C-alpha positions as MATLAB code, in Angstrom:
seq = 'XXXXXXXXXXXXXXXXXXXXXXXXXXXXXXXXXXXXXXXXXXXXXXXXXXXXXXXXXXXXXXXXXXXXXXXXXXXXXXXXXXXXXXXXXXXXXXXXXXXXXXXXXXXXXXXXXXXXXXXXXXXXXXXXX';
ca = [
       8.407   -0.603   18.299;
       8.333    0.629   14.815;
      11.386    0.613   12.937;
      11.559    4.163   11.155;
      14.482    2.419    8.642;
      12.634   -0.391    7.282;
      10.902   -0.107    4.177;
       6.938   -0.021    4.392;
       6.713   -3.288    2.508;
       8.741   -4.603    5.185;
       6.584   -3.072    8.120;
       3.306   -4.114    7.111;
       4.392   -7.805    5.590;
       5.969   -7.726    9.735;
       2.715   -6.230   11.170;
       0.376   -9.031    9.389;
       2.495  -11.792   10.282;
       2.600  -10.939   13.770;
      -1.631  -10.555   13.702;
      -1.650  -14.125   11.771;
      -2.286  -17.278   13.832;
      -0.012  -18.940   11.609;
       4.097  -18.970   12.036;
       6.170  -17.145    9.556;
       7.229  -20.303    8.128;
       3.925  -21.483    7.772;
       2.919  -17.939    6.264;
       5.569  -19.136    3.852;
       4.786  -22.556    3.190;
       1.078  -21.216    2.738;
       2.777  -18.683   -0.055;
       4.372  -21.200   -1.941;
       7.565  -19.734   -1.149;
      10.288  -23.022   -1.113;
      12.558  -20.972    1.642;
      10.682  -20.927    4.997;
      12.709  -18.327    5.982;
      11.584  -15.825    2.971;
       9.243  -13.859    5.868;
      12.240  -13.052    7.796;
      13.579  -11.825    4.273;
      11.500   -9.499    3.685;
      10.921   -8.121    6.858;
      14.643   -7.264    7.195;
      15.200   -6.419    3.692;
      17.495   -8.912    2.268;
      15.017  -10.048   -0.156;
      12.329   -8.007   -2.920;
       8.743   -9.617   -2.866;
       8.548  -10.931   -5.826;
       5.147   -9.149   -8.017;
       4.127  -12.442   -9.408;
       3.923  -13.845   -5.956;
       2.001  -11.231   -4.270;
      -1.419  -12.516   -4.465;
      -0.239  -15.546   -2.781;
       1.796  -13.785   -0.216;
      -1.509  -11.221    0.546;
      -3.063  -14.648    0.764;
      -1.216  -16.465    3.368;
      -1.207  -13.100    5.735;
      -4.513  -12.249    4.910;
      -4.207   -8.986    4.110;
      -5.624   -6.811    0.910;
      -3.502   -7.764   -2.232;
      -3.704   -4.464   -4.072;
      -2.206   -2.617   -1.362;
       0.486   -5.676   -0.746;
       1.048   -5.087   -4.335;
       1.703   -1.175   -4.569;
       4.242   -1.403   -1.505;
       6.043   -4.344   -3.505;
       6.152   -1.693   -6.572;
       7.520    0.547   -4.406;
      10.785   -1.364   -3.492;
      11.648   -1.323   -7.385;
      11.537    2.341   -7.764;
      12.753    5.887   -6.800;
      10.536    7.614   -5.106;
      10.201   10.325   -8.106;
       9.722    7.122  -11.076;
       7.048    5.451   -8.006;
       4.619    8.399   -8.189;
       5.151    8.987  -11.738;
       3.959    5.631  -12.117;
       1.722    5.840   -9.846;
       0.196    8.913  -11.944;
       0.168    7.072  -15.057;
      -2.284    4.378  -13.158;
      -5.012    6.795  -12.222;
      -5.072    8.155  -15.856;
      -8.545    6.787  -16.119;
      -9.829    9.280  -13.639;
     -10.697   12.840  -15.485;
      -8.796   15.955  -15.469;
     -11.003   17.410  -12.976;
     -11.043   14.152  -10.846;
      -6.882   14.081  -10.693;
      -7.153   17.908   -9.138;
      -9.660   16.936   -6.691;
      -7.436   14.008   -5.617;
      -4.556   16.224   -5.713;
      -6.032   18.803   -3.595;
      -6.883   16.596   -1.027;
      -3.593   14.842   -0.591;
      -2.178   18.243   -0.366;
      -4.811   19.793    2.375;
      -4.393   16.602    3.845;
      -1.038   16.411    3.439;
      -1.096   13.151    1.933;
      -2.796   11.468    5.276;
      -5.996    9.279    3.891;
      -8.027   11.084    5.681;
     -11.329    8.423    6.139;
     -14.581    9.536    4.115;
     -16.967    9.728    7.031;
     -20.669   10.435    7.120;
     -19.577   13.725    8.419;
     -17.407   14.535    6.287;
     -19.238   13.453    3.044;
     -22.281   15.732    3.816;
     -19.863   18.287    4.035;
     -18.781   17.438    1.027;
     -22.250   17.223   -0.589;
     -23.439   20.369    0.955;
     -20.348   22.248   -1.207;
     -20.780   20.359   -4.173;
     -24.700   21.763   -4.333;
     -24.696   24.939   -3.212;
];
């Protein structure tokens, strides 16, 4: 069962070791982490991932780095400072791309809903009317 405390770096780091083959030590070992015990760590919170070792880490559980990466970010921030940063990231998208993102966290209310064949001739079908 879920814990509803525990950060989410801490729940999906748990949730990938669990799915590996390999033993949380050896998920460490595999890291290049010296302390075998650094899973249990971060899983219960007494340690930070470090950044500079999150490719490795994403590596050893075999799980995407850049979202390993923005839920290690996450447990350096406030909540408030996290999104700003977060907005500051995405400043490569345009003005009118930002809203569009905006407007669908907010009608989604911030769910990630899946872009489904359904849903993206929907989407066309607006766009070209």
């Amino acid at each position: 069962m879920d814990n509803p405390t525990k950060r989410p770096i801490a729940l999906f780091i748990e949730q990938c070791a669990n799915a590996s083959d390999n033993s949380y030590e050896d998920i460490a070992v595999m890291a290049g982490f010296t302390k075998a015990s650094i899973i249990y760590m971060f899983i219960s919170g007494e340690a930070k991932v470090p950044l500079d070792c999150v490719p490795a880490l994403a590596g050893a559980l075999g799980c995407d780095a850049t979202h390993l990466f923005v839920l290690a970010l996450q447990q350096y921030f406030t909540p408030e400072l996290f999104e700003q940063i977060r907005e500051l990231v995405i400043n490569d998208y345009t003005p009118n791309e930002r809203a569009w993102i905006q407007a669908l966290r907010g009608v989604s209310g911030r769910a990630d809903p899946e872009l489904t064949p359904q849903r993206l001739k929907r989407l066309r079908e607006i766009l070209l009317d």
